[in-house]
PDB file of C-alpha atoms in Angstrom:
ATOM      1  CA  UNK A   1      13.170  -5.450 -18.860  1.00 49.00           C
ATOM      2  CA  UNK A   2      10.419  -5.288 -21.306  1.00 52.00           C
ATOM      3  CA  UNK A   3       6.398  -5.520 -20.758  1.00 55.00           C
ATOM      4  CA  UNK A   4       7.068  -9.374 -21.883  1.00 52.00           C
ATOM      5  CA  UNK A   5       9.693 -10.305 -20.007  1.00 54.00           C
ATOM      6  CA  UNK A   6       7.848  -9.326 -16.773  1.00 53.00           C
ATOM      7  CA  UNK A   7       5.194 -10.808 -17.396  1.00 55.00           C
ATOM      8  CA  UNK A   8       6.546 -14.033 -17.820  1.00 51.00           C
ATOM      9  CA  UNK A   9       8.855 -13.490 -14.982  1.00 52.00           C
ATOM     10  CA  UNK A  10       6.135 -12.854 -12.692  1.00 59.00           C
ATOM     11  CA  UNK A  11       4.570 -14.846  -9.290  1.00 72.00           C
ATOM     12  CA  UNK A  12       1.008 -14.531 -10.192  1.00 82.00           C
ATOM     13  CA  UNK A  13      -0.993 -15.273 -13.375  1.00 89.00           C
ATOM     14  CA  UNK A  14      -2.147 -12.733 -15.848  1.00 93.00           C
ATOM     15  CA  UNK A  15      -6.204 -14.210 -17.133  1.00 96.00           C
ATOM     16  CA  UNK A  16      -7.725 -11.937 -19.662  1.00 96.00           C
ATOM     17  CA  UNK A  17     -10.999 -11.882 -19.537  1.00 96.00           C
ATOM     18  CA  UNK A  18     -13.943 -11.175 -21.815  1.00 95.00           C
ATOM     19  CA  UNK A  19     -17.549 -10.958 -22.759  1.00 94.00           C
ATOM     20  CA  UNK A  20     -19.922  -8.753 -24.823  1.00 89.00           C
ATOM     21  CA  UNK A  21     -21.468  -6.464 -22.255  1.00 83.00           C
ATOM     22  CA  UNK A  22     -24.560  -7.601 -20.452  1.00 83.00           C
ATOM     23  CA  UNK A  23     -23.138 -10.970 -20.266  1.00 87.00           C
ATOM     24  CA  UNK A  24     -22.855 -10.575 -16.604  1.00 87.00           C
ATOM     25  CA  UNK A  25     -19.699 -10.948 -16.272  1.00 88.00           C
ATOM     26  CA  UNK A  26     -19.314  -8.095 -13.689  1.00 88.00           C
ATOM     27  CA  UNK A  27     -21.407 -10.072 -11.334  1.00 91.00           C
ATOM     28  CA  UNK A  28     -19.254 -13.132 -12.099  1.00 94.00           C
ATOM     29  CA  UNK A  29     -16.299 -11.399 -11.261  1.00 94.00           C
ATOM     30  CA  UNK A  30     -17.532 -10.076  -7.806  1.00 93.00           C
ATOM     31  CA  UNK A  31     -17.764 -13.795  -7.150  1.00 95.00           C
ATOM     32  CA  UNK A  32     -14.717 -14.735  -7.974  1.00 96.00           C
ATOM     33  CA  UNK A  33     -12.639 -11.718  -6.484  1.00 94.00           C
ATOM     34  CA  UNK A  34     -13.854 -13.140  -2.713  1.00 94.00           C
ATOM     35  CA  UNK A  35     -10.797 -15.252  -3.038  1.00 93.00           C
ATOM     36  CA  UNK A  36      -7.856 -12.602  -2.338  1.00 91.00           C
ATOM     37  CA  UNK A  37      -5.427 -14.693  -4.757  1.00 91.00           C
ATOM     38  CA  UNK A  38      -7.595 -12.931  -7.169  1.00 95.00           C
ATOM     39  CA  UNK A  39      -7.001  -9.150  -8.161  1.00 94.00           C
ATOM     40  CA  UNK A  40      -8.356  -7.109 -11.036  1.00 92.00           C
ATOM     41  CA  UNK A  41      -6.798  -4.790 -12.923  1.00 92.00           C
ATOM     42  CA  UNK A  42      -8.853  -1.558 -12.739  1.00 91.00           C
ATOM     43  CA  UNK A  43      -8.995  -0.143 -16.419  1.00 89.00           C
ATOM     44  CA  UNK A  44      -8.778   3.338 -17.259  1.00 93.00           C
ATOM     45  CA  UNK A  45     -11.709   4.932 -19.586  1.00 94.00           C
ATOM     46  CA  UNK A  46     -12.308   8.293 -21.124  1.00 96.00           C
ATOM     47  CA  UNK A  47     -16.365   7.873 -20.663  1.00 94.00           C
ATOM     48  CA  UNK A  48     -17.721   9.520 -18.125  1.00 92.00           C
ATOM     49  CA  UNK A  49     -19.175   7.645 -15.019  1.00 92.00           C
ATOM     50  CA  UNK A  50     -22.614   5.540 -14.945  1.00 88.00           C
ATOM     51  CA  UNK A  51     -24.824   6.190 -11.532  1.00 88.00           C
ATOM     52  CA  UNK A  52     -23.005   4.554  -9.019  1.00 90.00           C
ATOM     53  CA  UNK A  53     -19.868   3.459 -10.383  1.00 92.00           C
ATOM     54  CA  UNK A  54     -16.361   5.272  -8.102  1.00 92.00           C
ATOM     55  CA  UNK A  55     -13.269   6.733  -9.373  1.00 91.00           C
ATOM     56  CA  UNK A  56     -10.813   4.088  -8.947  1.00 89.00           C
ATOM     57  CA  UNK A  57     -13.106   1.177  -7.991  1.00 87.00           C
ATOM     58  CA  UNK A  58     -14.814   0.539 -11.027  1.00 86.00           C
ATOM     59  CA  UNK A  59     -12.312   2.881 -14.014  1.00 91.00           C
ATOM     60  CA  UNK A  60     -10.107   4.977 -13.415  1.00 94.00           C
ATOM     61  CA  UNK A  61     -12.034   8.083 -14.900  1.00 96.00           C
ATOM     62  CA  UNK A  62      -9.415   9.833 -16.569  1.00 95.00           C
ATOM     63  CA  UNK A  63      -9.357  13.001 -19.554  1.00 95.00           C
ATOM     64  CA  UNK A  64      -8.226  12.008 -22.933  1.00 96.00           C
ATOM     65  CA  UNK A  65      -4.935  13.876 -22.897  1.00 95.00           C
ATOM     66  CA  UNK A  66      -4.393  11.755 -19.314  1.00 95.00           C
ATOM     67  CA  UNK A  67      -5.001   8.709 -21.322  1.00 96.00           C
ATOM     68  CA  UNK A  68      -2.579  10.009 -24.480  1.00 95.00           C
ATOM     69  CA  UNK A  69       0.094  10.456 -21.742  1.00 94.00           C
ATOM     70  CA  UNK A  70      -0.491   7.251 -21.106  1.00 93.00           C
ATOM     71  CA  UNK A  71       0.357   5.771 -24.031  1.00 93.00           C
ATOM     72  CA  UNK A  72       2.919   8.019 -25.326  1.00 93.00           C
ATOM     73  CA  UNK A  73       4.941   6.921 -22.020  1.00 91.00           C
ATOM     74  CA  UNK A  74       4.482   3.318 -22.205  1.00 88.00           C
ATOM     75  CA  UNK A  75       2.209   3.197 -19.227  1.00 91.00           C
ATOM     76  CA  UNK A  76      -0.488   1.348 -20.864  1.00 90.00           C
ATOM     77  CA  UNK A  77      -0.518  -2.553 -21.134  1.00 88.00           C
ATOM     78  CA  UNK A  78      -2.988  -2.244 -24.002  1.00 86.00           C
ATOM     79  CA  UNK A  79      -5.689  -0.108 -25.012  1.00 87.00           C
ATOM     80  CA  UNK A  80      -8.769   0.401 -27.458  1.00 81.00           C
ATOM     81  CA  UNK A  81     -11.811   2.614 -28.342  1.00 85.00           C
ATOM     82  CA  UNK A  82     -15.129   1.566 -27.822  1.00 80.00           C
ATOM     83  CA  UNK A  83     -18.544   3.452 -28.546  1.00 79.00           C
ATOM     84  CA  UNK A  84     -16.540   6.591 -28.943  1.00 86.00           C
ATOM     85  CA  UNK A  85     -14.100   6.580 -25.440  1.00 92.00           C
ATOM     86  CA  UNK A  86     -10.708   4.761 -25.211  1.00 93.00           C
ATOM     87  CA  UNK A  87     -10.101   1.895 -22.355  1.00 89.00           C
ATOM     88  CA  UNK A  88      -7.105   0.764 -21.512  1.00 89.00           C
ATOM     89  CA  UNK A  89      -4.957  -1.360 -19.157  1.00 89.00           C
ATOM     90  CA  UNK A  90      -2.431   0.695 -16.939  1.00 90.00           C
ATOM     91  CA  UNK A  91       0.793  -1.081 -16.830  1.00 88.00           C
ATOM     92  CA  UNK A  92       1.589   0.071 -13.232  1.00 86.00           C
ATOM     93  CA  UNK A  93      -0.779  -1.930 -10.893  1.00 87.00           C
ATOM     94  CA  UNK A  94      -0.917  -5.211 -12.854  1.00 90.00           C
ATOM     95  CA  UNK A  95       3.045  -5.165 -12.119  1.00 88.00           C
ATOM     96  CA  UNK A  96       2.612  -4.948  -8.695  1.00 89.00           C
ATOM     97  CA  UNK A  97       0.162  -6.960  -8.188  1.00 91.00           C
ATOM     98  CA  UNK A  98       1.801  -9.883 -10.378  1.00 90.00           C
ATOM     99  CA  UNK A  99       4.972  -9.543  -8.237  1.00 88.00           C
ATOM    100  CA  UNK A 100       2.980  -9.932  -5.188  1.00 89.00           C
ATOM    101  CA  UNK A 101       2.011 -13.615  -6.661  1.00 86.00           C
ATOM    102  CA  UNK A 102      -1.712 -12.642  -7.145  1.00 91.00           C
ATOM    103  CA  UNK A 103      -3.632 -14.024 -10.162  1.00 93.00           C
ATOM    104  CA  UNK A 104      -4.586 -10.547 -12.155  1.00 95.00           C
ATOM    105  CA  UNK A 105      -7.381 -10.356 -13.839  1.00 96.00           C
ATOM    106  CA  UNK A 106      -7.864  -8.426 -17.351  1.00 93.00           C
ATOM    107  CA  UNK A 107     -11.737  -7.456 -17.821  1.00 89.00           C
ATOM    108  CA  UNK A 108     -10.947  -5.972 -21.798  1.00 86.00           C
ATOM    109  CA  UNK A 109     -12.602  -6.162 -24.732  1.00 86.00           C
ATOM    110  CA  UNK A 110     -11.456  -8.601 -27.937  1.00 90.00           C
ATOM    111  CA  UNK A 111      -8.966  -6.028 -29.656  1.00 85.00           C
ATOM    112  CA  UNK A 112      -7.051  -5.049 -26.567  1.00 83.00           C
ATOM    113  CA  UNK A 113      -7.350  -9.325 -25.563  1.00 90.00           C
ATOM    114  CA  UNK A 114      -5.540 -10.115 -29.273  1.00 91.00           C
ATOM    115  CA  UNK A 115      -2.828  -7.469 -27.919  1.00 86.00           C
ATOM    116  CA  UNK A 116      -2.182  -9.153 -25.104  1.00 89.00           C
ATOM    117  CA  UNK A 117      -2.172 -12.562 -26.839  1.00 90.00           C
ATOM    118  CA  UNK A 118       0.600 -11.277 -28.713  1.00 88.00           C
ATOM    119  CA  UNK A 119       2.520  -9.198 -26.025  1.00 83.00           C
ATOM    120  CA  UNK A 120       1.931 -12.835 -23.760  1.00 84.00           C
ATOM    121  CA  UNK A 121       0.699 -15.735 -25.480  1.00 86.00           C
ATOM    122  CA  UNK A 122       1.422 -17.377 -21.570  1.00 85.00           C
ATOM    123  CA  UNK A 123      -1.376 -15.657 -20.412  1.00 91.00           C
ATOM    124  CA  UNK A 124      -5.091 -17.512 -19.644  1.00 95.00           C
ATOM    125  CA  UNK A 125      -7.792 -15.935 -21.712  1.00 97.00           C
ATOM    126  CA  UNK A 126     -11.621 -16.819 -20.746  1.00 97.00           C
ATOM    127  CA  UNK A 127     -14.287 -15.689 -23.117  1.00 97.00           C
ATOM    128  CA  UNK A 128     -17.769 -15.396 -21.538  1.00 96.00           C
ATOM    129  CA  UNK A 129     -20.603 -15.607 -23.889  1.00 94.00           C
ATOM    130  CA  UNK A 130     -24.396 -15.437 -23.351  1.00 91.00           C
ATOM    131  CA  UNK A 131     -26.976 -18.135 -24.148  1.00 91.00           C
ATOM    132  CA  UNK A 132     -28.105 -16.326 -27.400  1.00 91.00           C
ATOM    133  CA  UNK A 133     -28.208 -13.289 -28.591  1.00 90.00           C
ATOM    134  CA  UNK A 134     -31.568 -12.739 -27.948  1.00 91.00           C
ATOM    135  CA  UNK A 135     -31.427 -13.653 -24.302  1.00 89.00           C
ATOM    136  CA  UNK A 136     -28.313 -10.531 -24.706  1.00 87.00           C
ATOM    137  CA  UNK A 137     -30.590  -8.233 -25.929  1.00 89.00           C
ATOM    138  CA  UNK A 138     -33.499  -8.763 -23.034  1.00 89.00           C
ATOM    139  CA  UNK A 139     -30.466  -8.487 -20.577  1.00 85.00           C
ATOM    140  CA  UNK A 140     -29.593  -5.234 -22.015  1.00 87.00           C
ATOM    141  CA  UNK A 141     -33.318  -4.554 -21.708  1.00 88.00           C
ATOM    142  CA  UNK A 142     -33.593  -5.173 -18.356  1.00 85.00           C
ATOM    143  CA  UNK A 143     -30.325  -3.448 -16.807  1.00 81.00           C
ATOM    144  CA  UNK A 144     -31.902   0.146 -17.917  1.00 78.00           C
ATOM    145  CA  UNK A 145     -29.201   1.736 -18.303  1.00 79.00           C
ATOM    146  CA  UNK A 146     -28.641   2.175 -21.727  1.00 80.00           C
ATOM    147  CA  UNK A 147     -31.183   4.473 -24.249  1.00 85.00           C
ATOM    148  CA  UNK A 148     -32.738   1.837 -27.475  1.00 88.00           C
ATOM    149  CA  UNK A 149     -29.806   3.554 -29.450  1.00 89.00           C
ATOM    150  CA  UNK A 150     -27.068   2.199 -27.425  1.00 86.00           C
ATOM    151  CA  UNK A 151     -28.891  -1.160 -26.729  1.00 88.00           C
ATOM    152  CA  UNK A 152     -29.098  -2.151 -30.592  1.00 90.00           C
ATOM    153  CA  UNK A 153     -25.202  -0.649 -30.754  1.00 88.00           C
ATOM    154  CA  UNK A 154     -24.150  -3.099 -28.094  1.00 87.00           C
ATOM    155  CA  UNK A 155     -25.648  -6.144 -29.741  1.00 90.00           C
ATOM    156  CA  UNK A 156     -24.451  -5.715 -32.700  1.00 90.00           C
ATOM    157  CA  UNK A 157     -21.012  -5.400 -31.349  1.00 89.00           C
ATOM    158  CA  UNK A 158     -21.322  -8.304 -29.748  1.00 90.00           C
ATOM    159  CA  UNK A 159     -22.185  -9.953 -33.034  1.00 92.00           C
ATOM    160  CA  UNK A 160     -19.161  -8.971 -34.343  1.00 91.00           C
ATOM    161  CA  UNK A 161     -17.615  -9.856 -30.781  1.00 92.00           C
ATOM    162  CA  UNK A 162     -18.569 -13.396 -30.201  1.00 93.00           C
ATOM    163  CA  UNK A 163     -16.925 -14.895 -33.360  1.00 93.00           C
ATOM    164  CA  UNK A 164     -13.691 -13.767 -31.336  1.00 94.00           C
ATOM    165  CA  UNK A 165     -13.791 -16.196 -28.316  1.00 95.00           C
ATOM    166  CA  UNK A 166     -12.549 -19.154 -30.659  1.00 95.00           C
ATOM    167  CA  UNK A 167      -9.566 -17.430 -30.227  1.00 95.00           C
ATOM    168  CA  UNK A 168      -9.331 -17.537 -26.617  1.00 96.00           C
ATOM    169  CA  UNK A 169      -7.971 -20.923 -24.736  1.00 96.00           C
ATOM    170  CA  UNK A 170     -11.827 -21.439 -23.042  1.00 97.00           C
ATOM    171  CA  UNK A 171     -15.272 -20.299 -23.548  1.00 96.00           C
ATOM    172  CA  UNK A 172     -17.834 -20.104 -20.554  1.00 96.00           C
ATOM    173  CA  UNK A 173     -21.836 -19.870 -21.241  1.00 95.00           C
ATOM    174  CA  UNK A 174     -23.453 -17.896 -18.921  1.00 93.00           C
ATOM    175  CA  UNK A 175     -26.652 -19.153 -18.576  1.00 91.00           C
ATOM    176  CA  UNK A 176     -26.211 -18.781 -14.607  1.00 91.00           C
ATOM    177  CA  UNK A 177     -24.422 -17.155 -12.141  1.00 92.00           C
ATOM    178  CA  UNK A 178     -23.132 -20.169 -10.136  1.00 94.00           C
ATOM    179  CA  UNK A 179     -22.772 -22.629 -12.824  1.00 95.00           C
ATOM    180  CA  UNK A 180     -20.635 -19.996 -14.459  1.00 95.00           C
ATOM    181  CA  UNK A 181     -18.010 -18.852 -11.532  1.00 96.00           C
ATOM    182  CA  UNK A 182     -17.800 -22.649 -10.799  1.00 96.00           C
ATOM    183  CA  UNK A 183     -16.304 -23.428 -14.411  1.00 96.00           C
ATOM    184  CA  UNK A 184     -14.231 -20.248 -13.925  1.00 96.00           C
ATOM    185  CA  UNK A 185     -12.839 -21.600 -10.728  1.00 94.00           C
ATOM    186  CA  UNK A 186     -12.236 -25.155 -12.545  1.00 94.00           C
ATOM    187  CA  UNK A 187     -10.606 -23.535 -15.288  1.00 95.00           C
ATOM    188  CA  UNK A 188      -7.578 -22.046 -13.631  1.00 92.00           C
ATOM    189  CA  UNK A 189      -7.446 -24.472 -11.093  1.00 89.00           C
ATOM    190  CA  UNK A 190      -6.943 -26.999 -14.100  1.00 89.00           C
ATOM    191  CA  UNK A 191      -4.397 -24.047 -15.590  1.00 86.00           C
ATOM    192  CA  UNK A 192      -2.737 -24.660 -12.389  1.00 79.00           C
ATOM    193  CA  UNK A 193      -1.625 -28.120 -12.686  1.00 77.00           C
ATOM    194  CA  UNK A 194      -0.036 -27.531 -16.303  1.00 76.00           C
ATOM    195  CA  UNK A 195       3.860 -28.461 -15.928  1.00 67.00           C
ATOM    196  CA  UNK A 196       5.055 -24.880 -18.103  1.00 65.00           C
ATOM    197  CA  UNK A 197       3.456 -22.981 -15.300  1.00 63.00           C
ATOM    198  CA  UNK A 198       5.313 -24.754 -12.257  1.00 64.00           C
ATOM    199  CA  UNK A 199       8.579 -23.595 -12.521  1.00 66.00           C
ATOM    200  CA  UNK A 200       8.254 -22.252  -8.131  1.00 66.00           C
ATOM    201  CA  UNK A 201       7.219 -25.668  -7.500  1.00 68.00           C
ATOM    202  CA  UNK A 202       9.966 -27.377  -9.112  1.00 74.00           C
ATOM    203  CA  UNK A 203      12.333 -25.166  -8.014  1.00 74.00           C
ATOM    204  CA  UNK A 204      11.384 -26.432  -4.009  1.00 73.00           C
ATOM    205  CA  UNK A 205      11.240 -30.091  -4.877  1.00 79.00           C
ATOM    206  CA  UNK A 206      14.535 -29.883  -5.765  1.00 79.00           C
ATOM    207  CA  UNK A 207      15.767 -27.621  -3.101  1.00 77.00           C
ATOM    208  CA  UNK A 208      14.876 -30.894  -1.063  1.00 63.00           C
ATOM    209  CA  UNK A 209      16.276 -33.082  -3.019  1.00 60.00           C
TER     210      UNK A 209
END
């Protein structure tokens, strides 16, 4: 069976979703993974680890030769380079987790989401954008984490990011945290009631019919 096949065969619902960074969409998605039919997919990256971030919880911190592997066997779902390291989207876990009937989340950036929209056009994809780019920019500011190279870097890949989310099913403006997880929650929810993606349900109406 191929990566396609699965993934349309599958119990849960694969939702890719993205946002330029400092959109705040980590702190969305800590929100929205308190309901346990919610899983995320933990990507794999070559970069090395930010202050506080754990092996396995945040990336899977792997070498470049792990991550050519990788790919070379088939084990990743997609993948890209950013900023000089690859990310990518081990095939393994989103599997088992999609078997298991759990909605699995994507966090990836546009050119791995356009993979996936290819690989499974079934799939939800959410873009998260920020008010402006200006209100980006003093995010980026504020997080202090990143040096005034990296900060002007990041915003102008998410100029070249943004124009991307037309291509996506729904758009979400973050302009705050609640506000935002709510139309997240609304979103699927809605996704949930779309006939294509009941085949379970019809399958018991008519085992009591």
């Amino acid at each position: 069976m191929n990566q396609e096949e699965w993934i349309i065969m599958s119990k849960g619902r694969l939702i890719v979703f993205s946002a330029p960074s400092g959109c705040g969409k980590g702190t969305m998605l800590r929100e929205i993974l308190r309901d346990e039919n919610f899983y995320i997919s933990v990507s794999a990256t070559t970069r090395e680890p930010r202050e506080g971030e754990v092996d396995g919880v945040d990336y899977h911190f792997i070498s470049r030769e792990e991550f050519q592997n990788l790919i070379d066997n088939n084990g990743m779902l997609e993948y890209a380079e950013y900023c000089d390291n690859l990310y990518g989207t081990p095939v393994k876990e989103v599997k088992e987790q999609l078997d298991k009937g759990r909605n699995v989340i994507l966090e990836i950036e546009v050119k791995g989401a356009m993979k996936i929209r290819k690989l499974c056009p079934e799939a939800l994809f959410i873009f998260v954008v920020p008010p402006s780019l200006k209100e980006l920019d003093r995010r980026l500011r504020k997080r202090g984490t990143e040096t005034e190279e990296v900060i002007i870097q990041r915003v102008e890949r998410a100029a070249e990011e943004i124009p991307y989310a037309v291509k996506y099913d729904y758009i979400i403006v973050n302009d705050g945290l609640e506000e935002a997880v709510e139309d997240f929650r609304s979103i699927v929810r809605a996704e949930s009631f779309r006939a294509e993606f009941a085949r379970e349900l019809i399958n018991e109406v008519m085992k009591n019919a």
